[in-house]
Amino acid sequence: MSNLITPVLEISNLTIGYRQPAGWLDAVRDVSLSIQPGQVYGLVGESGSGKSTLALAVMRYLGEGGALRFGTIRFAGRDVYSLTPSELQAIRGTQIALVPQDPFSALNPSIKVGEQIAETLRWHQSLSPQEARTQARTLLDSVRMADPNRVLDSYQHQISGGMQQRVMIALALISDPLLLVLDEPTTGLDVTTEAAILDVFRGLMETYNTAALYVTHNLGVVARICDRVAVLYASELVEDAPTAELYRQPLHPYTRGLLDSVPRLGEDKHHHRLTPIGGRIPHLDELPPGCVFAPRCPLAVELCHTTRPPLEEAVPGRRVRCHRWPEILAGNAPTPEAAAAAPVGEALPAGGMLLSLDDVRVHYPLGRGRLVGAQRRCAPTERFPFARGRAVRALDGVSLTLGRGRTLGIVGESGSGKTTLARAIIGLAEPTSGGIQFSGVSLPRKLSRRPAAILRKLQMVFQNPLEALNPYLTIGEILSRPFIRLLGLPRKEALAEAVKLLAAVRLPEEYAARLPGQLSGGERQRIAIARAFAASPELLVADEPVSALDVSVQASILNLLNELQWARGTAMVFISHDLSVVGYLADEVAVMYLGRVVQVAEARDIFEAPYHPYTEALLSAIPIPDPAAVQENIRLDGEVPGAANLPLGCPFHTRCPRLVGEICRTEPPWQEAGGGKRIWCHIPVAELAAVQGRVIGAGRQVDR
Amino acid sequence: MARYFLRRIGLLLLTVALTSLIVFVITQYLPGDVCRIILGREAGDAAVADCRVDLGLDDPLPVQYFRWLANFAQGDWGTSYSVKAEIFPVVMQRTRNSLMLAAVTLVMAVPLSILLGVLAGLNENKGVDHVISVGSLAVVGLPEFVTGIVLIQLFAFKWKLFPANSSIRVETPFWEALPMLILPALTATLVLLAYIARLTRAGVVEELKQPYVRTATLKGLPRRMVIFKHVLRNALLPTVTVLAISFGWLISGLIVVENVFNYPGLGRLLAFAIDRRDLPLLQAVTMITVVGYALANLLADMAYAWLNPRIRLE
């Protein structure tokens, strides 16, 4: 397919705007790039960067009120915006295809999956229904779909997220397209599923030599799969380079900031401080004059605030939009001051046991017919219907301890039970059996039975700050509530304390009068954290507190959590699916799978062998934001089985690459592996240590 | 799915049983002595007492209830006080008439209102949408006796297309009755039109926002295929449900239309029974109405379950 000399896609000075009552709002401003045949081109940006708008505009799909204001998009030499509707229809789905972000809603819930593939085949290739079905089956095979015949006859809600996304990929590949447009295709999938899907991409792109425009905010994924990367910020293209060079030496301060703000595996809070990018992403209708990044740029000078920098070729093949790129290239630019600040100090001295979970189980009995949540048919597993009963076993026997002032990180994918664990500790989920001890006292299971004294000591921060803050209360009122309700302060004093709290989270005093809807995502999460720390709790449960935030903001929230925790001696249970974040912030890490803990280790040891086979697979699946990193390639077959159909014995044995045999169907023992590390596996620790190498090798140093 | 079906039927039977109980109890407490009404005010006490024994009105209430229920289930619906005839055949004829009218109405209303709704939804906030939305609202705001009479004036008197009077007789076969059904059906259609069209419009607007529409469009499928194959089957789910429920209204709720056109349907029969305080007739018509609505609801549930794969395959 690559007998083209012209670039597959050529975007020149593209500006896409949306018509507003007050004028035009430009989502993409003056962007130029070109994609060669067979090239995988990454488009990186955060919210508001315009990356999704750009990707869809390439297929001439603009939202309501959207228009191409300036510039051109040429696909295989033809101007996309001059095509007639029938010409456009002819190339969509055949020469240029989309793999969208959320495969669940991208498929029609009322039409069988097989038919949705077959109809495209019949329309574009005039195949007969029989031929179309056979071809659909072949396509599903090429994306390595398990049980393709069943999938063809299923509806979208009957297959898992990973399978849905494979269907979307199969759909995109129907006519061997010249260009694939992928809009965050793996966001929302588990890490292990994402790794498998990325493998499928790579394999297919190599086989078919398809070019791709890969839109994402995940720097790790870009490093793994893209040949070239363009970085977008607030509707503008700020940097554009081959992947390896971009990571080795980013030229634009924004790119540098992004790479600095992501915690790397192996870094911990005691020795490194994350370097966030200050400020917030500007709204598209309040873009600053001059360089769009200047207000947040540590290297900004007078010129940057007044004059918009041109896009220049710094080095052959690399373009950057910055006034100061020559200095940065030469290595003479000053490093951002934040990096020089001292990291959080040494660990607090051990202070005794604070939290202890003893064989906690949370089971939700199943009603007739209806399955709880989105769990679907899984691979056949053994079960004793009478002994086990029909229930969703969200937590199936978890025992953990946490010392005062320490941070316990919980890592797991969907179905692991980590959120249920958080809810059980806080009191939102009642344990079916097992006990939780807090400060030596048994915690009442129900939240309503817990006295105010206990509530004050146990607080929670949730994933989505928009949903966690009452939109009708001002910030001042929100922050006063814990003082009024938990500490019994009168309103005036509570408000005064609330204002002090605002200062502690580095937000200006005026915010007390604002509503949550007027704040950005990161600011809202600061408020939520401030609220949690208001009554000086002894334990904070944080359930994925940064997952819903932009990358550049995550670092500042993690730093904040760290500071507040250290200043007040608060212990923390930190839950995440992101092992690098957990590895950074936690003292101890517990890895969970299907309601059980499979490994516990000190944070620094989690990346060293021996590992539980699941941890090993998890580590090999994480996309690392460093193209030079060496990483094992361990892939798990199939999907996570539903928590209603737990495998017997070790819950991981149905997918374990190191499966021993029949013994794995019995309950594994806990084995000590030295240094506080415990592994729950039948394979002797010594054997694991011998056969497992380091999953992630060191990458090259990044030149600042 | 089978379990869903059985549960629904069970609920239907329960509904009908409960309603029968309520109907029975209420009629017991209506003012006026049944026997006095039958025999007239001047009847002597002895005659009244005899009448009461005859009709079993002095038996304990539960006994009366179950006797009535048993008779009802067997088709013995008693004798009407006012018409002095067996109730069962009368009600059945009227039911047949109402069913004919309902069928014609649905045939007229459904395609038209769905078409209008789809047009409005596809052209959201544009001229076509405004005309359809406002127009249908205006029409539904008019009471049936107004629209009915206007239609009679136009179609019957001015243009002489259809008869003004729809009093069909018992023996009239369907095809002969059809011209007389057109105008009343049209009147009922105008009421349904706005309702169904707006619902369909909302469904279409909602579904057009869904990501699967983008997928279908970007697959290169032509617009008409995207609309008719992908969007409609999801957009029409609420419409289908409401249509099924409307069926219940069409059977027994068309009192005004039947009056305007002098059509012998269940609605007029009900009004007649109320007017004459004819309790057995009233009970019978009410029960048929309840059964009609319950069946319509069952139909709606089943249609929804069938069309929505998520429920069908549980």
Coordinates of C-alpha atoms in Angstrom, one line a residue, chain A residues 139-649:
Chain A
L139 CA -10.8 -9.8 10.4
L140 CA -11.5 -10.8 14.0
D141 CA -8.8 -13.5 13.7
S142 CA -6.3 -10.9 12.6
V143 CA -6.9 -8.9 15.7
R144 CA -6.4 -12.0 17.8
M145 CA -9.9 -12.2 19.1
A146 CA -10.8 -15.1 21.3
D147 CA -13.8 -17.1 20.3
P148 CA -14.6 -15.0 17.1
N149 CA -17.8 -16.9 16.2
R150 CA -19.4 -16.1 19.5
V151 CA -18.4 -12.4 19.2
L152 CA -19.9 -12.1 15.7
D153 CA -23.3 -13.1 17.1
S154 CA -23.1 -11.0 20.3
Y155 CA -24.3 -7.6 21.1
Q156 CA -21.9 -5.0 22.3
H157 CA -22.8 -5.3 25.9
Q158 CA -22.0 -9.0 25.9
I159 CA -18.3 -8.6 25.3
S160 CA -15.6 -7.0 27.3
G161 CA -13.9 -3.7 26.8
G162 CA -10.8 -5.2 25.3
M163 CA -12.9 -7.3 22.9
Q164 CA -14.9 -4.2 21.9
Q165 CA -11.8 -2.3 21.1
R166 CA -10.6 -5.2 19.0
V167 CA -13.8 -5.1 17.1
M168 CA -13.3 -1.4 16.4
I169 CA -9.8 -2.1 15.1
A170 CA -11.1 -4.9 12.9
L171 CA -13.7 -2.4 11.6
A172 CA -11.0 0.1 10.8
L173 CA -8.9 -2.4 8.9
I174 CA -11.6 -3.6 6.7
S175 CA -10.2 -2.2 3.5
D176 CA -6.6 -2.0 4.4
P177 CA -6.6 1.8 4.9
L178 CA -3.8 4.2 4.2
L179 CA -4.3 6.1 7.4
L180 CA -5.7 5.1 10.8
V181 CA -6.8 7.8 13.1
L182 CA -6.8 6.6 16.7
D183 CA -8.3 8.8 19.3
E184 CA -7.1 7.7 22.7
P185 CA -8.0 4.1 21.9
T186 CA -6.6 2.6 25.1
T187 CA -7.7 5.1 27.7
G188 CA -10.2 3.4 29.8
L189 CA -8.8 0.0 29.3
D190 CA -6.8 -1.9 32.0
V191 CA -3.1 -1.7 31.7
T192 CA -2.7 -5.4 30.8
T193 CA -5.5 -5.1 28.2
E194 CA -3.9 -1.9 26.9
A195 CA -0.6 -3.6 26.4
A196 CA -2.2 -6.4 24.4
I197 CA -4.1 -4.0 22.2
L198 CA -0.9 -2.0 21.6
D199 CA 0.7 -5.2 20.5
V200 CA -2.1 -5.8 18.1
F201 CA -1.6 -2.3 16.7
R202 CA 2.0 -2.7 16.3
G203 CA 1.7 -6.0 14.6
L204 CA -1.0 -4.8 12.2
M205 CA 0.8 -1.6 11.3
E206 CA 3.9 -3.5 10.5
T207 CA 2.0 -6.1 8.4
Y208 CA -0.1 -3.7 6.5
N209 CA 2.3 -0.7 6.6
T210 CA -0.6 1.6 7.5
A211 CA 0.2 5.1 8.6
A212 CA -1.4 6.2 11.8
L213 CA -2.3 9.4 13.7
Y214 CA -2.3 8.4 17.3
V215 CA -3.9 10.8 19.7
T216 CA -3.2 10.4 23.4
H217 CA -2.2 12.1 26.6
N218 CA -0.2 9.1 27.8
L219 CA 3.5 9.7 27.3
G220 CA 4.3 6.1 27.9
V221 CA 2.1 4.9 25.1
V222 CA 3.7 7.4 22.7
A223 CA 7.1 6.1 23.6
R224 CA 6.1 2.6 22.9
I225 CA 4.4 2.9 19.6
C226 CA 5.0 6.2 17.8
D227 CA 7.7 7.0 15.3
R228 CA 7.2 10.8 15.5
V229 CA 5.5 13.0 18.1
A230 CA 3.8 16.3 17.9
V231 CA 2.9 18.1 21.1
L232 CA -0.2 20.3 21.2
Y233 CA -0.9 22.9 23.9
A234 CA -4.0 25.0 24.0
S235 CA -4.7 24.6 20.3
E236 CA -1.2 25.2 19.1
L237 CA 1.6 22.9 17.9
V238 CA 4.5 23.6 20.2
E239 CA 7.0 20.8 19.3
D240 CA 7.4 18.1 16.7
A241 CA 10.2 15.6 16.6
P242 CA 11.1 11.9 16.2
T243 CA 10.1 10.1 19.4
A244 CA 13.5 9.1 20.6
E245 CA 14.9 12.6 20.2
L246 CA 11.9 14.2 21.8
Y247 CA 12.3 12.1 24.9
R248 CA 16.1 12.4 25.0
Q249 CA 16.1 16.1 24.7
P250 CA 12.8 18.0 24.7
L251 CA 13.2 21.4 23.3
H252 CA 10.0 23.1 24.3
P253 CA 9.5 24.0 28.0
Y254 CA 6.1 22.5 28.0
T255 CA 7.3 19.1 26.8
R256 CA 10.1 19.3 29.3
G257 CA 7.5 20.1 32.0
L258 CA 5.3 17.1 31.0
L259 CA 8.2 14.7 31.1
D260 CA 9.4 16.0 34.4
S261 CA 6.0 15.8 36.0
V262 CA 5.5 12.1 35.5
P263 CA 6.8 9.9 38.3
R264 CA 9.3 7.4 36.9
L265 CA 9.5 3.9 38.1
G266 CA 12.2 3.7 40.8
E267 CA 11.8 7.3 42.0
D268 CA 10.3 7.8 45.4
K269 CA 9.1 10.7 47.3
H270 CA 12.0 10.8 49.7
H271 CA 14.6 11.4 47.1
H272 CA 12.7 13.1 44.3
R273 CA 10.2 15.8 44.1
L274 CA 7.9 15.9 41.1
T275 CA 8.2 19.0 39.1
P276 CA 4.7 20.2 38.3
I277 CA 3.8 22.8 35.7
G278 CA 2.4 25.8 37.7
G279 CA -0.9 27.5 36.8
R280 CA -3.6 26.0 34.8
I281 CA -4.4 25.3 31.1
P282 CA -6.0 28.5 29.7
H283 CA -9.5 28.5 28.4
L284 CA -9.6 28.7 24.6
D285 CA -11.4 32.0 24.8
E286 CA -8.8 33.5 27.2
L287 CA -5.6 32.7 25.4
P288 CA -2.7 35.0 26.3
P289 CA -1.1 37.3 23.7
G290 CA 2.3 36.1 22.7
C291 CA 3.3 32.5 23.5
V292 CA 0.4 30.5 24.6
F293 CA 2.5 28.8 27.3
A294 CA 4.2 31.9 28.6
P295 CA 2.1 32.4 31.8
R296 CA 3.2 29.0 33.0
C297 CA 6.7 28.8 31.5
P298 CA 9.6 28.9 33.9
L299 CA 11.8 30.2 31.1
A300 CA 9.5 33.0 29.9
V301 CA 11.0 36.4 29.2
E302 CA 9.5 39.7 28.1
L303 CA 9.4 38.7 24.5
C304 CA 7.4 35.6 25.2
H305 CA 4.5 37.5 26.7
T306 CA 4.2 39.9 23.8
T307 CA 5.1 38.0 20.6
R308 CA 3.9 34.7 19.5
P309 CA 6.9 32.5 18.6
P310 CA 7.0 31.1 15.1
L311 CA 7.4 27.4 14.4
E312 CA 11.0 26.9 13.5
E313 CA 13.1 24.0 12.4
A314 CA 15.7 23.8 15.2
V315 CA 17.4 20.7 13.9
P316 CA 16.7 18.9 10.7
G317 CA 13.5 17.0 11.3
R318 CA 12.6 18.8 14.5
R319 CA 10.4 21.8 14.8
V320 CA 9.7 23.9 17.9
R321 CA 7.6 27.0 18.7
C322 CA 9.7 28.8 21.3
H323 CA 11.8 31.9 21.4
R324 CA 14.4 30.3 23.5
W325 CA 15.0 27.1 21.7
P326 CA 18.6 27.8 20.8
E327 CA 19.5 28.1 24.4
I328 CA 17.6 25.0 25.3
L329 CA 19.2 23.1 22.5
A330 CA 22.7 24.1 23.6
G331 CA 21.9 23.1 27.2
N332 CA 22.3 26.7 28.5
A333 CA 18.7 27.2 29.7
P334 CA 18.3 27.3 33.5
T335 CA 16.6 24.3 35.0
P336 CA 13.2 25.1 36.5
E337 CA 13.6 26.2 40.1
A338 CA 11.1 23.6 41.5
A339 CA 13.5 20.8 40.7
A340 CA 16.0 22.4 43.0
A341 CA 13.6 22.4 45.9
A342 CA 14.2 19.9 48.6
P343 CA 12.2 16.7 48.4
V344 CA 10.1 15.6 51.3
G345 CA 12.4 14.5 54.0
E346 CA 13.2 11.1 55.4
A347 CA 10.4 8.8 56.4
L348 CA 8.7 9.4 59.7
P349 CA 9.8 7.2 62.5
A350 CA 7.6 4.1 62.9
G351 CA 4.7 4.9 65.2
G352 CA 2.8 1.7 65.8
M353 CA -0.1 0.0 64.1
L354 CA -2.9 2.2 63.0
L355 CA -5.0 0.2 60.7
S356 CA -5.4 -3.6 60.5
L357 CA -7.6 -5.6 58.2
D358 CA -8.1 -9.2 59.1
D359 CA -9.5 -11.5 56.4
V360 CA -12.0 -8.9 55.2
R361 CA -14.6 -10.1 52.7
V362 CA -17.2 -8.1 50.9
H363 CA -19.7 -10.3 49.0
Y364 CA -22.7 -9.0 47.1
P365 CA -25.3 -11.7 46.7
L366 CA -26.6 -11.9 43.2
G367 CA -30.3 -11.4 42.5
R368 CA -32.0 -13.7 40.0
G369 CA -30.9 -13.3 36.5
R370 CA -29.3 -9.9 36.8
L371 CA -25.5 -9.7 36.9
V372 CA -24.0 -7.0 39.0
G373 CA -22.0 -4.5 37.1
A374 CA -20.6 -5.2 33.6
Q375 CA -19.2 -8.7 34.3
R376 CA -19.8 -11.0 31.4
R377 CA -19.3 -14.6 30.5
C378 CA -15.8 -15.6 31.1
A379 CA -13.6 -18.5 30.4
P380 CA -15.1 -21.7 32.0
T381 CA -13.8 -22.0 35.5
E382 CA -14.6 -24.5 38.2
R383 CA -17.0 -23.7 40.8
F384 CA -19.0 -25.5 43.4
P385 CA -22.5 -24.0 43.2
F386 CA -23.4 -25.0 46.7
A387 CA -20.2 -24.2 48.6
R388 CA -19.7 -20.8 47.0
G389 CA -23.2 -19.6 46.3
R390 CA -23.9 -17.0 43.7
A391 CA -22.3 -13.8 44.7
V392 CA -20.0 -11.1 43.5
R393 CA -16.9 -11.5 45.6
A394 CA -15.6 -8.1 45.4
L395 CA -13.2 -8.7 48.3
D396 CA -12.4 -12.3 49.1
G397 CA -10.2 -12.3 52.2
V398 CA -7.9 -9.3 52.5
S399 CA -5.5 -8.9 55.4
L400 CA -3.3 -5.8 55.5
T401 CA -1.7 -3.6 58.1
L402 CA -0.6 0.0 58.1
G403 CA 1.6 1.9 60.6
R404 CA 1.1 5.4 61.7
G405 CA 2.2 8.1 59.3
R406 CA 3.0 5.5 56.6
T407 CA 1.5 5.3 53.1
L408 CA 0.1 2.1 51.8
G409 CA -0.3 1.9 48.0
I410 CA -2.9 -0.4 46.5
V411 CA -2.5 -1.3 42.9
G412 CA -4.9 -3.3 40.8
E413 CA -6.9 -3.3 37.6
S414 CA -10.7 -3.4 37.2
G415 CA -12.3 -6.1 39.3
S416 CA -9.4 -6.2 41.7
G417 CA -11.5 -4.9 44.6
K418 CA -9.3 -1.9 45.4
T419 CA -12.2 0.5 45.4
T420 CA -14.3 -1.9 47.5
L421 CA -11.4 -2.0 49.9
A422 CA -11.4 1.8 50.2
R423 CA -15.1 1.8 50.7
A424 CA -14.9 -0.9 53.3
I425 CA -12.3 1.0 55.4
I426 CA -14.3 4.2 55.2
G427 CA -17.6 2.5 56.0
L428 CA -19.4 2.8 52.7
A429 CA -19.3 -0.9 52.0
E430 CA -20.1 -3.3 54.8
P431 CA -17.8 -6.3 55.1
T432 CA -19.6 -9.6 55.0
S433 CA -17.0 -11.0 57.3
G434 CA -13.7 -10.2 58.7
G435 CA -12.7 -7.2 60.9
I436 CA -11.1 -3.8 60.6
Q437 CA -9.2 -2.5 63.5
F438 CA -8.4 1.2 63.8
S439 CA -6.0 2.4 66.5
G440 CA -6.6 -0.9 68.3
V441 CA -10.3 -0.5 68.3
S442 CA -12.7 -2.5 66.2
L443 CA -14.3 -0.3 63.6
P444 CA -18.1 -0.6 63.3
R445 CA -19.0 -1.8 59.9
K446 CA -21.6 0.7 59.0
L447 CA -20.7 4.3 58.6
S448 CA -23.8 5.3 60.5
R449 CA -22.6 3.5 63.6
R450 CA -19.3 5.2 63.7
P451 CA -19.0 8.0 66.3
A452 CA -17.9 11.4 65.3
A453 CA -14.6 10.9 67.0
I454 CA -13.8 8.1 64.6
L455 CA -15.1 10.0 61.6
R456 CA -12.8 12.8 62.3
K457 CA -9.8 10.5 62.2
L458 CA -10.8 8.7 58.9
Q459 CA -11.2 10.8 55.8
M460 CA -11.5 10.1 52.1
V461 CA -10.5 11.7 48.8
F462 CA -12.4 10.5 45.8
Q463 CA -11.5 10.1 42.2
N464 CA -13.7 12.7 40.6
P465 CA -13.6 16.0 42.4
L466 CA -16.5 17.4 40.3
E467 CA -18.8 14.8 41.8
A468 CA -17.3 15.0 45.3
L469 CA -18.0 18.7 45.9
N470 CA -21.5 20.1 46.3
P471 CA -22.0 22.4 43.3
Y472 CA -24.3 24.6 45.2
L473 CA -22.0 25.4 48.1
T474 CA -19.2 27.9 48.0
I475 CA -15.7 26.8 48.6
G476 CA -15.8 28.5 52.0
E477 CA -18.9 26.6 53.0
I478 CA -17.5 23.3 51.8
L479 CA -14.3 23.8 53.8
S480 CA -16.1 24.9 56.9
R481 CA -18.2 21.9 57.1
P482 CA -15.7 19.5 58.6
F483 CA -14.9 22.1 61.3
I484 CA -18.5 22.6 62.1
R485 CA -19.5 19.0 62.0
L486 CA -16.5 17.1 63.2
L487 CA -14.8 19.6 65.5
G488 CA -17.9 21.5 66.7
L489 CA -16.6 24.9 65.9
P490 CA -19.0 27.8 65.5
R491 CA -19.5 29.1 62.0
K492 CA -17.3 32.2 62.2
E493 CA -14.3 30.3 63.5
A494 CA -14.9 27.5 61.1
L495 CA -14.8 29.9 58.2
A496 CA -11.5 31.4 59.5
E497 CA -10.0 28.0 59.6
A498 CA -11.3 27.3 56.1
V499 CA -9.4 30.3 54.8
K500 CA -6.2 29.1 56.5
L501 CA -6.8 25.8 54.8
L502 CA -7.0 27.5 51.4
A503 CA -3.5 28.9 52.1
A504 CA -2.2 25.4 53.0
V505 CA -3.3 24.2 49.6
R506 CA -1.9 27.2 47.9
L507 CA -5.1 28.7 46.6
P508 CA -5.9 32.4 46.9
E509 CA -8.3 33.6 49.7
E510 CA -10.8 34.9 47.1
Y511 CA -11.6 31.3 46.2
A512 CA -13.7 31.0 49.4
A513 CA -16.5 32.8 47.7
R514 CA -16.4 30.8 44.5
L515 CA -18.4 27.8 43.5
P516 CA -16.8 24.5 42.5
G517 CA -18.0 24.8 38.9
Q518 CA -15.7 27.9 38.5
L519 CA -12.6 26.0 39.4
S520 CA -10.4 23.8 37.3
G521 CA -10.1 20.0 37.9
G522 CA -6.9 20.4 39.7
E523 CA -8.1 23.2 41.9
R524 CA -11.2 21.2 42.8
Q525 CA -9.1 18.3 43.8
R526 CA -7.1 20.6 46.0
I527 CA -10.2 21.6 47.7
A528 CA -11.3 18.0 48.2
I529 CA -7.9 17.3 49.7
A530 CA -8.1 20.4 51.9
R531 CA -11.4 19.3 53.1
A532 CA -10.1 15.8 54.0
F533 CA -7.2 17.2 55.9
A534 CA -9.3 19.8 57.7
A535 CA -9.9 17.9 60.9
S536 CA -6.4 16.5 60.9
P537 CA -7.3 12.9 60.3
E538 CA -5.0 10.0 61.3
L539 CA -5.8 8.1 58.1
L540 CA -6.6 9.4 54.7
V541 CA -8.0 7.0 52.1
A542 CA -7.4 8.3 48.6
D543 CA -9.1 6.5 45.8
E544 CA -7.5 7.3 42.5
P545 CA -7.2 11.0 43.4
V546 CA -5.2 12.0 40.3
S547 CA -6.6 9.6 37.6
A548 CA -9.2 12.1 36.4
L549 CA -6.7 15.0 36.1
D550 CA -4.4 16.2 33.4
V551 CA -0.9 15.0 33.5
S552 CA 0.6 18.4 34.2
V553 CA -1.7 18.8 37.2
Q554 CA -1.2 15.4 38.7
A555 CA 2.3 16.2 39.9
S556 CA 1.2 19.2 41.9
I557 CA -1.6 17.2 43.5
L558 CA 0.8 14.4 44.4
N559 CA 3.2 16.9 45.9
L560 CA 0.4 18.4 47.9
L561 CA -0.7 15.1 49.3
N562 CA 2.8 14.4 50.2
E563 CA 3.5 17.7 52.0
L564 CA 0.2 17.7 53.9
Q565 CA 0.7 14.1 55.0
W566 CA 4.2 14.7 56.2
A567 CA 3.4 17.9 58.0
R568 CA 0.5 16.3 59.9
G569 CA 1.8 12.8 60.3
T570 CA -1.2 11.3 58.5
A571 CA -1.2 7.8 57.3
M572 CA -2.6 7.2 53.9
V573 CA -4.1 4.4 51.8
F574 CA -3.5 5.4 48.2
I575 CA -5.3 3.5 45.5
S576 CA -4.4 3.6 41.9
H577 CA -4.1 1.5 38.8
D578 CA -0.9 3.4 38.0
L579 CA 2.1 1.6 39.4
S580 CA 4.5 4.4 38.8
V581 CA 2.4 6.9 40.8
V582 CA 2.0 4.4 43.6
G583 CA 5.6 3.5 43.6
Y584 CA 6.5 7.1 44.0
L585 CA 4.1 8.0 46.8
A586 CA 3.8 4.8 48.8
D587 CA 6.0 3.3 51.5
E588 CA 4.5 -0.1 51.1
V589 CA 2.7 -1.4 48.1
A590 CA 0.0 -4.2 47.9
V591 CA -0.9 -5.6 44.6
M592 CA -4.5 -6.9 44.3
Y593 CA -6.2 -9.2 41.8
L594 CA -9.8 -10.3 41.9
G595 CA -10.4 -9.4 45.5
R596 CA -7.2 -10.8 47.0
V597 CA -3.9 -9.4 47.8
V598 CA -1.2 -11.2 45.8
Q599 CA 1.9 -9.4 46.8
V600 CA 3.0 -6.9 49.5
A601 CA 6.4 -5.2 49.4
E602 CA 8.2 -2.0 50.3
A603 CA 7.8 0.5 47.5
R604 CA 11.4 0.4 46.4
D605 CA 11.4 -3.4 46.3
I606 CA 8.3 -3.8 44.2
F607 CA 10.3 -3.3 41.0
E608 CA 12.9 -5.9 42.0
A609 CA 12.6 -9.7 41.6
P610 CA 11.1 -11.8 42.9
Y611 CA 7.6 -10.8 41.9
H612 CA 4.3 -12.4 42.0
P613 CA 3.6 -13.5 38.4
Y614 CA 0.8 -11.0 38.2
T615 CA 3.0 -8.1 39.4
E616 CA 5.5 -9.3 36.8
A617 CA 2.9 -9.1 34.0
L618 CA 1.7 -5.7 35.3
L619 CA 5.2 -4.3 35.3
S620 CA 5.8 -5.5 31.8
A621 CA 2.5 -4.0 30.6
I622 CA 3.0 -0.4 31.9
P623 CA 3.9 1.9 29.1
I624 CA 7.1 3.7 30.1
P625 CA 7.7 7.3 29.0
D626 CA 11.1 6.4 27.7
P627 CA 11.7 4.9 24.3
A628 CA 15.0 3.6 25.4
A629 CA 13.8 1.6 28.3
V630 CA 14.0 -2.1 28.1
Q631 CA 11.0 -3.9 29.1
E632 CA 9.9 -7.6 29.3
N633 CA 7.0 -8.6 27.1
I634 CA 4.8 -10.7 29.2
R635 CA 1.2 -10.7 28.0
L636 CA -1.8 -12.3 29.7
D637 CA -4.3 -14.3 27.7
G638 CA -7.9 -13.5 27.9
E639 CA -9.7 -11.1 30.2
V640 CA -10.1 -10.7 33.9
P641 CA -12.8 -13.2 34.9
G642 CA -15.9 -11.7 36.5
A643 CA -15.9 -11.5 40.2
A644 CA -19.0 -13.6 40.2
N645 CA -17.1 -16.6 38.7
L646 CA -14.0 -16.7 40.7
P647 CA -11.5 -19.4 39.8
L648 CA -10.8 -21.9 42.6
G649 CA -7.6 -21.6 44.6

